Coordinates of C-alpha atoms in Angstrom, one line a residue:
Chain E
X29 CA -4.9 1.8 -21.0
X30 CA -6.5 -0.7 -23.1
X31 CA -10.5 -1.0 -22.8
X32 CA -12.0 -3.7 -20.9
X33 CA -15.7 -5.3 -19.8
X34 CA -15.8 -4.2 -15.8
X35 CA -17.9 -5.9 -13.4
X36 CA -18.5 -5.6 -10.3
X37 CA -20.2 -8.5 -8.6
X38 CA -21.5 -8.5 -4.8
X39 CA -20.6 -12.6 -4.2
X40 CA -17.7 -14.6 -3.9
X41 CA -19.7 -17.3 -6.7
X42 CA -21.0 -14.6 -8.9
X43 CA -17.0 -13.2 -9.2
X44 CA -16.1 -16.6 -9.7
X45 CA -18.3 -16.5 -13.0
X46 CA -17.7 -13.1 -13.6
X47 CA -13.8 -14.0 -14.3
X48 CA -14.5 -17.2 -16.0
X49 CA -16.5 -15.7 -18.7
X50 CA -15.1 -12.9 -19.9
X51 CA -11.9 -14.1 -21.8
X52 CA -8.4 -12.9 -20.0
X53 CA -10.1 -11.9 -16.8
X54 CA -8.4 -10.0 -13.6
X55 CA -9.4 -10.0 -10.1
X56 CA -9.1 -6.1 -8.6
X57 CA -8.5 -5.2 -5.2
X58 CA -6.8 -2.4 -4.7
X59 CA -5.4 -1.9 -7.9
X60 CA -2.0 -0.7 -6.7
X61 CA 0.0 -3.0 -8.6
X62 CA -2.0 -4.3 -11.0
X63 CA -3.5 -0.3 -12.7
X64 CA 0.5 0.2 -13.1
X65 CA 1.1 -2.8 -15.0
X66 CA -2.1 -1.8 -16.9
X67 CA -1.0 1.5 -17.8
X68 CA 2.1 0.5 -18.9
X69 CA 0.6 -3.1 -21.3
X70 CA 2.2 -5.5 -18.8
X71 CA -1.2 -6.8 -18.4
X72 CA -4.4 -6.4 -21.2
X73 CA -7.2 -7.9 -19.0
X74 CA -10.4 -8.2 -21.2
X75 CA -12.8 -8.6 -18.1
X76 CA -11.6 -6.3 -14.5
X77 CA -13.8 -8.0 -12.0
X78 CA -13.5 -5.9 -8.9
X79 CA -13.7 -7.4 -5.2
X80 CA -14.8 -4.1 -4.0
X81 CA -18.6 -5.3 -3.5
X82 CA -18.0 -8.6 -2.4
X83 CA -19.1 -8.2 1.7
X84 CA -17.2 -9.5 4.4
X85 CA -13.4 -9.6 3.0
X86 CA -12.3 -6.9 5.5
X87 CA -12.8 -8.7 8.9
X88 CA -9.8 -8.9 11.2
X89 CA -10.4 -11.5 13.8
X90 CA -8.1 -13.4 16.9
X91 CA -9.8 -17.0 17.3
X92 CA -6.8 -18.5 19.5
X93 CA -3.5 -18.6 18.1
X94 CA -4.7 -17.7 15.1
X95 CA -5.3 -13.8 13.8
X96 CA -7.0 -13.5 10.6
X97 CA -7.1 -10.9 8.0
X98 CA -9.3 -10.5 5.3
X99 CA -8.0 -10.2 1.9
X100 CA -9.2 -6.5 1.0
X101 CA -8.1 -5.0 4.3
X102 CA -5.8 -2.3 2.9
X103 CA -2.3 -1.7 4.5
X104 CA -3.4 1.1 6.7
X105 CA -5.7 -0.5 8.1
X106 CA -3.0 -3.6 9.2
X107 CA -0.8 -0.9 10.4
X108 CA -3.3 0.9 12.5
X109 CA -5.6 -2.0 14.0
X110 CA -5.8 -2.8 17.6
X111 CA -6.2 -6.3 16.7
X112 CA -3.2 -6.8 14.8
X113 CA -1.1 -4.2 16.8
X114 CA -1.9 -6.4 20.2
X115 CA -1.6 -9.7 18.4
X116 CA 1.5 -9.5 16.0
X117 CA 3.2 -5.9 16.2
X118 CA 6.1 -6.7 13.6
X119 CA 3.3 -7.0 11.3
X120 CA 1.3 -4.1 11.8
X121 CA 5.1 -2.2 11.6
X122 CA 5.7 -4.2 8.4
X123 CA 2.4 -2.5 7.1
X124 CA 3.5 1.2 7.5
X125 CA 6.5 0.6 5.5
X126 CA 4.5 -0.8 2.8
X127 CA 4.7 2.5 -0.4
X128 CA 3.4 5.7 1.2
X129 CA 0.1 7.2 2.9
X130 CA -1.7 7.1 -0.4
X131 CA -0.9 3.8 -0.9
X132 CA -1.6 1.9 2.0
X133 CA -5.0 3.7 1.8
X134 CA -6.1 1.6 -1.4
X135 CA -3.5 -1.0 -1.6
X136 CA -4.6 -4.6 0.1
X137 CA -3.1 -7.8 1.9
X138 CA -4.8 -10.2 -0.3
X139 CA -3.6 -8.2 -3.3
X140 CA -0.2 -8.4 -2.6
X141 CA -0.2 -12.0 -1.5
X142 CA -2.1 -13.4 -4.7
X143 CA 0.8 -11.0 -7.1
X144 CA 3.8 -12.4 -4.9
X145 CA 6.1 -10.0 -6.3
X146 CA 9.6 -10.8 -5.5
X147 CA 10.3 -7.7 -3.4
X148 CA 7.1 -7.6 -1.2
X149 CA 6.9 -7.2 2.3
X150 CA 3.6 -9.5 3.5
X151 CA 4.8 -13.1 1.6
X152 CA 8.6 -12.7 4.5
X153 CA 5.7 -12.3 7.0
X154 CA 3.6 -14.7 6.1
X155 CA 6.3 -17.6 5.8
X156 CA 8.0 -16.6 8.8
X157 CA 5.2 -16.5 10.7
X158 CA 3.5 -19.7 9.2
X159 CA 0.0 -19.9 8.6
X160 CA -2.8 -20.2 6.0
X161 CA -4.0 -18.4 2.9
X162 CA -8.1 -19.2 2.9
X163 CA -10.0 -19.0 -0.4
X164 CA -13.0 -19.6 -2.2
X165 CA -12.1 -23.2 -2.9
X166 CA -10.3 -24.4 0.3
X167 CA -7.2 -23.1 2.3
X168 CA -3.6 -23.3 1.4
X169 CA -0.5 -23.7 4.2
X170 CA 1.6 -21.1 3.7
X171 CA 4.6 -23.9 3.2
X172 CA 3.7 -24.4 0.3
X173 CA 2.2 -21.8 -1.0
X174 CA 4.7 -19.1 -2.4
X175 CA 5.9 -20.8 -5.6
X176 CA 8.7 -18.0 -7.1
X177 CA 8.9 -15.2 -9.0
X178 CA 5.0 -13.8 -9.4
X179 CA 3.8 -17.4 -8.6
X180 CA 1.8 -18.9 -6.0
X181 CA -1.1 -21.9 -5.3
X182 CA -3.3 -20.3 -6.4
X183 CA -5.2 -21.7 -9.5
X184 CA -6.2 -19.4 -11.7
X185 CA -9.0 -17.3 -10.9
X186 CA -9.2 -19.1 -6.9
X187 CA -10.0 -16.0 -4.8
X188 CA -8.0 -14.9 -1.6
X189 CA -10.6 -14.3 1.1
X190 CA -8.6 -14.1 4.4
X191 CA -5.3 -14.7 5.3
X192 CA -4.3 -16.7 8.6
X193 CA -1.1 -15.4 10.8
X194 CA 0.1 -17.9 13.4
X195 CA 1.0 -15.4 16.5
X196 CA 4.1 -15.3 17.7
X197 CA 5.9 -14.8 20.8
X198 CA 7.6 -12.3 19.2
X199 CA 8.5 -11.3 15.6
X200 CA 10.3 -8.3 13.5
X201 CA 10.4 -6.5 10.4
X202 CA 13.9 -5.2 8.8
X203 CA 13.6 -4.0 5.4
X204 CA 16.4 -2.3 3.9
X205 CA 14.0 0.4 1.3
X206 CA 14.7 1.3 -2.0
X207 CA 14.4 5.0 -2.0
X208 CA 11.9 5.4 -5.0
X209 CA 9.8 2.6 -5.5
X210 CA 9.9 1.4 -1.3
X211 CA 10.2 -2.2 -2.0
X212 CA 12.3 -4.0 0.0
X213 CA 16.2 -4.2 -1.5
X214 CA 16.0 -6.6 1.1
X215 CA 13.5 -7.4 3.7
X216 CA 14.1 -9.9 7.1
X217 CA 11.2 -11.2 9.0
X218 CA 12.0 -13.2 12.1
X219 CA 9.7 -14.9 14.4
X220 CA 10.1 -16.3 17.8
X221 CA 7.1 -19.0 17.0
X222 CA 6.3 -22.3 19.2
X223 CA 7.7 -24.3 16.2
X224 CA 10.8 -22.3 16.8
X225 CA 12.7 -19.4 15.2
X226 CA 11.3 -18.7 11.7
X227 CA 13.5 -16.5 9.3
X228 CA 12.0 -15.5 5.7
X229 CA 13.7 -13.2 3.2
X230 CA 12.1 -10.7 0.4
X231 CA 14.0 -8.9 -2.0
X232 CA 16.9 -10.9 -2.2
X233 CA 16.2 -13.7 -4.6
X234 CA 13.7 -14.5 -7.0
X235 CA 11.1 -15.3 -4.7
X236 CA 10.4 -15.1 -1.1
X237 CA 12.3 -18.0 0.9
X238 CA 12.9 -18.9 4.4
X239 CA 17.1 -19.3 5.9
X240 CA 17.2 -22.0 7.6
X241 CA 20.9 -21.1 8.3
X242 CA 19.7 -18.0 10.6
X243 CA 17.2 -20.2 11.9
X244 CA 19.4 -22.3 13.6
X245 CA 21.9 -19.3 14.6
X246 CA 19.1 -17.8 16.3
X247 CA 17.5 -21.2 17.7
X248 CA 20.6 -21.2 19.6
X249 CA 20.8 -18.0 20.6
X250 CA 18.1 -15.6 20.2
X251 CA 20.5 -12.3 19.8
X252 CA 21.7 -9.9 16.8
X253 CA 25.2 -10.9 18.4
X254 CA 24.2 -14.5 16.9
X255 CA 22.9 -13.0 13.7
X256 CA 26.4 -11.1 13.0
X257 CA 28.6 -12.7 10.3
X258 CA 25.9 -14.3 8.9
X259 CA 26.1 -13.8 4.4
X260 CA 22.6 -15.4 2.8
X261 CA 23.6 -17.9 0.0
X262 CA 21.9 -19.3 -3.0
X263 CA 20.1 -17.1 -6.0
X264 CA 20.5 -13.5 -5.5
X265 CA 19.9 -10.4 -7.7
X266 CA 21.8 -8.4 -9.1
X267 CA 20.6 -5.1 -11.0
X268 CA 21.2 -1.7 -10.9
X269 CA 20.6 -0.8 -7.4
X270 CA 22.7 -4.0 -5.6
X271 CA 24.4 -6.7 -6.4
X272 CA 24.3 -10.2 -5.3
X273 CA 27.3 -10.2 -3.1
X274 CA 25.3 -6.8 -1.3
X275 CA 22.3 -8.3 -0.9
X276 CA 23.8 -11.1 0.6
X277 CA 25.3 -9.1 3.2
X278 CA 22.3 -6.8 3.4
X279 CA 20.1 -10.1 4.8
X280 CA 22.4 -10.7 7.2
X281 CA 22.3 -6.4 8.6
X282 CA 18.7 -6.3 8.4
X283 CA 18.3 -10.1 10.3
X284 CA 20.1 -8.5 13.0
X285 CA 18.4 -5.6 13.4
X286 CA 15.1 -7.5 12.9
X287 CA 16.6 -10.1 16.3
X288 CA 17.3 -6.1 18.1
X289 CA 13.4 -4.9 17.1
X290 CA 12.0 -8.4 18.4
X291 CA 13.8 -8.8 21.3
Chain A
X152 CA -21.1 2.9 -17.7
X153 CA -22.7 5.6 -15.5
X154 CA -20.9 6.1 -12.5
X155 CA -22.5 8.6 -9.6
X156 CA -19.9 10.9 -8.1
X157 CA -20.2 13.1 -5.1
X158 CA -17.5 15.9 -6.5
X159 CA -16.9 18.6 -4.2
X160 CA -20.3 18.1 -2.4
X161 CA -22.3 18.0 -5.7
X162 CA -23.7 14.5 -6.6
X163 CA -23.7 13.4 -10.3
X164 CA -23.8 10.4 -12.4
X165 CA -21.0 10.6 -15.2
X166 CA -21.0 8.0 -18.1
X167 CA -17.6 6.9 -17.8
X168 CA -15.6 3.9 -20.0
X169 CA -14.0 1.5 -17.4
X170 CA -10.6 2.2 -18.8
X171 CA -11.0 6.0 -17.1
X172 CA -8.6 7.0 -14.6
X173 CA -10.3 9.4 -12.0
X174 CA -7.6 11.9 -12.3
X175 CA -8.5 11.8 -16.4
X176 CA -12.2 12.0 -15.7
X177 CA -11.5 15.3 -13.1
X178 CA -9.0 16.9 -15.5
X179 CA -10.7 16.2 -18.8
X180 CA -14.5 15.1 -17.9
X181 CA -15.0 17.9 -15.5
X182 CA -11.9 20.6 -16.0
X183 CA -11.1 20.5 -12.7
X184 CA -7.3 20.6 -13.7
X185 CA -6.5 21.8 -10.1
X186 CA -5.3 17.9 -9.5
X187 CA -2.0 17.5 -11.4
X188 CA -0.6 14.7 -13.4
X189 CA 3.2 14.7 -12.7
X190 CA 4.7 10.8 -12.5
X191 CA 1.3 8.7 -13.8
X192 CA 3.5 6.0 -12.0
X193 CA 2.1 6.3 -8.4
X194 CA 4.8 7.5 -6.9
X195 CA 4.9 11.5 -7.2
X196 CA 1.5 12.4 -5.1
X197 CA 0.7 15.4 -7.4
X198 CA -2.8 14.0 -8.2
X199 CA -3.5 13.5 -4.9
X200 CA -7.4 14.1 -4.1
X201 CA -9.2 13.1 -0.9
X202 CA -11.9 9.8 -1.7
X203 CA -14.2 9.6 1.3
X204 CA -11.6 11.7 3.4
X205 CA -8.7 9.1 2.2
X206 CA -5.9 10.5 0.4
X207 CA -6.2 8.8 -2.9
X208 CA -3.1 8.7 -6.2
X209 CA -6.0 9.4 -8.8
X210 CA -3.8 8.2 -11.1
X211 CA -4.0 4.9 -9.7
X212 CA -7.9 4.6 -9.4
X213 CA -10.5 3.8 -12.2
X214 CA -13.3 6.6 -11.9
X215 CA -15.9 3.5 -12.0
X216 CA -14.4 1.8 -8.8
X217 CA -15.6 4.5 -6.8
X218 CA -19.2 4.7 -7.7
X219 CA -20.7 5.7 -4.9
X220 CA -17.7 7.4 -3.4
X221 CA -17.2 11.2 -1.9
X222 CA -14.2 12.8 -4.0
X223 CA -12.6 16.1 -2.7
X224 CA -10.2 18.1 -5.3
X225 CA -8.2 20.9 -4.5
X226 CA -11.2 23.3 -6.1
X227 CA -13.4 22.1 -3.2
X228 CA -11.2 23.2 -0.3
X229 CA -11.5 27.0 -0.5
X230 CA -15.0 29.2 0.4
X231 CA -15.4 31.8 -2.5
X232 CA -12.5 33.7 -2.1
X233 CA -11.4 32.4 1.2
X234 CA -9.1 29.7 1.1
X235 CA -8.9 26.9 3.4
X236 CA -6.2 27.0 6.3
X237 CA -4.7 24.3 4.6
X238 CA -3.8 26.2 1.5
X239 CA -3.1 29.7 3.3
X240 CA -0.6 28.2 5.4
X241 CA 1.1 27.2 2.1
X242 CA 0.7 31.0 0.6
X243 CA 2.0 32.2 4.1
X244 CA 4.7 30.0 4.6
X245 CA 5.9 29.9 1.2
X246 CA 5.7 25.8 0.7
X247 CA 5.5 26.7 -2.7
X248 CA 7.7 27.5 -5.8
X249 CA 6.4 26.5 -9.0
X250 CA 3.1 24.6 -7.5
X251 CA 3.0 22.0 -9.6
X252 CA 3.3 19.5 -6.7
X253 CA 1.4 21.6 -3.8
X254 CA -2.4 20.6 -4.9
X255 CA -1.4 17.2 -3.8
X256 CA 0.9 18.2 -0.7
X257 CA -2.0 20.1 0.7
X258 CA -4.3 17.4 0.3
X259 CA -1.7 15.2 2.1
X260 CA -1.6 17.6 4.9
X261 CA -5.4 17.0 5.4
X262 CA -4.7 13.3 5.5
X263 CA -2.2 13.9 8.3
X264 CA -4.6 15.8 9.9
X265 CA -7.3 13.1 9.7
X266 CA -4.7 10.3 11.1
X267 CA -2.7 12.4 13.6
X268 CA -4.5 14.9 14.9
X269 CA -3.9 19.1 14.7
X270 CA -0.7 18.8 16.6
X271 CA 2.0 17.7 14.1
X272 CA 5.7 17.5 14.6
X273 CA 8.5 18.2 11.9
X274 CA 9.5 14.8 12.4
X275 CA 5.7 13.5 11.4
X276 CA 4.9 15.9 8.7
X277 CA 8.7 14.8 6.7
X278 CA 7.7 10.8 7.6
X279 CA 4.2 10.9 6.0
X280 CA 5.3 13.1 3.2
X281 CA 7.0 9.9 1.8
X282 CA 4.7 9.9 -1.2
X283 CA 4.6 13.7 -2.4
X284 CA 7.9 14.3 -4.3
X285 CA 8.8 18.5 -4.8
X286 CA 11.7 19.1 -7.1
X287 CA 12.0 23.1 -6.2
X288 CA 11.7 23.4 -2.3
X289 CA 13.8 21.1 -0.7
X290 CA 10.3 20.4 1.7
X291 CA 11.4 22.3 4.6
X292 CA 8.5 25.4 3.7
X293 CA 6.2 22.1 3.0
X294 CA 6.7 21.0 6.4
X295 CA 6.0 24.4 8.2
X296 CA 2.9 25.2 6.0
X297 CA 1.5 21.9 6.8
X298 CA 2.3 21.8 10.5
X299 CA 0.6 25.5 11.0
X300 CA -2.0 24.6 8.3
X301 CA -3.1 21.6 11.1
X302 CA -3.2 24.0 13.9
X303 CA -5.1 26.9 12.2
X304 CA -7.5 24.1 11.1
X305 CA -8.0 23.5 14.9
X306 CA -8.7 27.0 15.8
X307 CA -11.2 27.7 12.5
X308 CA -13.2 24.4 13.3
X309 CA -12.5 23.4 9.6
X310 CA -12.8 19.9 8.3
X311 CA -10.6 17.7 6.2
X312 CA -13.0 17.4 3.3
X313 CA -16.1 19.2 1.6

């Protein structure tokens, strides 16, 4: 790994300077995706400016419909919270298929949802459940916030400091796992919301995106009997582990078993 | 930049450059070389060590995030000579072959212990070894030294980390 200025500030404003003055700067949380792509020259910060001693970005709250999670609770902690397990289950389930023990001890929400890599499991909960990414300079809807492929709202340095879940009547997690690396092949999150049935996809495409098609299946009929038959179109991968024609069909396996878990 | 480390129960501060790894700083800093080095990819769990009790990839952890921070290794589990039920379960149950994976495997044992308790089922133990790969066993020995390494922890009062 290359060398690099680390700082380690204890406020929101003084990471805020921290990262704009110390020429290509990155914001740490939990490291788990972004040490990789360190170690391996994908990315050659010349400032690390760790979120580690900023206070108060760990809270999980309920305030209505709303339940909020800060941006450097790590996954085990989502998985394991009485909070989150009362308020949203299918997210706290989501959470413990997130890597392995190790990593979901060190690995964070806000993390993953500031990276939006095309095969993580929070940005399908996120935009199925609907909701708000908060941060130092405002709040984003989640509508508009995933943007493709590694690319979100976010301007660059804006910092993630909780993350807002709409809670739903009910909601599920599918996630078809690749063996080695356990991101989602594909991943289905459905959500029986008062806005009506939400359906968002990982893994398939390029980016996180919602299917409006299911949507309506399952307005209809809220059953994995009304889920069956149904192939996801558009932009799908293909590489070595699936192609676009088995991802396709894989959406519509793991929507029905996500219906069958939320049920 | 000087970084203080509680290693094992003794507390130090080590000058460490960001850019350090902790598993580098243990291995080559402090020749603890008990913690392996098998994927440097975060997926294999062979440089598994316990920070603050957590299981921890320390290959996938700067040595200078955790200032502050309680790190357990492998060399801090046993008592002189005696080793900790956790690693005699693995000598008597044979989870081992060539041990290059079982430094991390026991210390993912104590994690399950921390999270589930002393009374671990097979189907547990094989669930939450998702991030320890072994390429000699085949797991099943893993999965009985862990499950009686749990239980003999109960009965000796021993804790997960020094």
């Amino acid at each position: 790994m290359r060398e690099f200025v680390y700082e380690r500030p204890t406020t929101l404003d003084a990471a805020v300077a921290a990262f704009a003055g110390g020429g290509e700067a990155a914001l740490i949380a939990g490291g788990h995706t972004l040490l990789p792509a360190m170690k391996s020259r994908l990315r050659q910060p010349d400032t690390l400016v760790d979120l580690a001693g900023v206070p108060g970005l760990s809270e999980i709250t309920r305030n209505g419909d709303m339940l909020w999670i800060g941006a450097m609770t790590t996954h085990a902690t989502v998985a394991a919270d009485p909070t989150v397990t009362a308020a949203i289950l299918g997210l706290a389930a989501l959470a413990l298929l997130i890597g392995d023990p190790q990593v979901r001890n060190r690995g964070t929400i806000g993390g993953v949802l500031a990276n939006n890599d095309p095969s993580a499991d929070y940005p399908a909960a996120l935009l199925a459940l609907g909701g708000t990414v908060e941060t130092n300079l405002g709040s984003h809807d989640v509508d508009g916030y995933f943007q493709g492929m590694f690319a979100t709202a976010l301007s660059d340095g804006e910092i993630i400091t909780r993350v807002g879940f709409k809670i739903p009547k009910a909601s599920a997690y599918a996630k078809f796992r690749h063996p080695a690396s356990r991101y989602a092949v594909v991943g289905v999150y459905v959500a029986q919301t008062a806005d009506g049935v939400r359906v968002a996809v990982t893994g398939a495409g390029p980016g996180v995106v919602r299917w409006p098609e299911a949507e309506e299946a399952l307005t209809a009929s809220f059953t994995p009997e009304a889920a069956k038959g149904l192939v996801l179109g558009g932009d799908l991968n293909t590489d070595i582990h699936a192609s676009a024609e088995y991802r396709g069909h894989l959406a519509g396996t793991m929507l029905a078993r996500a219906v069958a878990a939320a049920a | 930049m000087p970084t203080t480390l509680t290693i094992n129960g003794a507390t130090a501060a080590h000058d460490v450059s960001p850019a350090t790894l902790l598993v580098d700083l243990l291995r080559d800093g402090l020749g603890l070389t008990g913690t392996h080095i098998g994927c440097d990819t975060s997926q294999c769990g062979a440089c598994n060590v316990l920070v603050d009790g957590r299981a921890t990839k320390a290959c996938t952890v700067l040595a200078i995030q955790l200032d502050g921070a309680s790190v357990t290794t492998i060399e801090g589990l046993a008592s002189g000579e005696t080793l900790h039920p956790m690693q005699a379960a693995f000598k008597e149950h044979h989870g081992l072959q060539c041990g290059f994976c079982t430094p991390g495997m026991v210390m993912a044992g104590l994690e399950m212990v921390r999270r589930h308790g002393h009374d671990l089922d097979e189907a547990t133990v094989s669930h939450e070894l998702e991030g320890n790969l072994c390429r000699c066993t085949g797991y099943r020995n893993i999965v009985t030294a862990i499950a009686a390494g749990a239980k003999a922890m109960a009965a000796t009062g021993e804790t997960t980390h020094a």
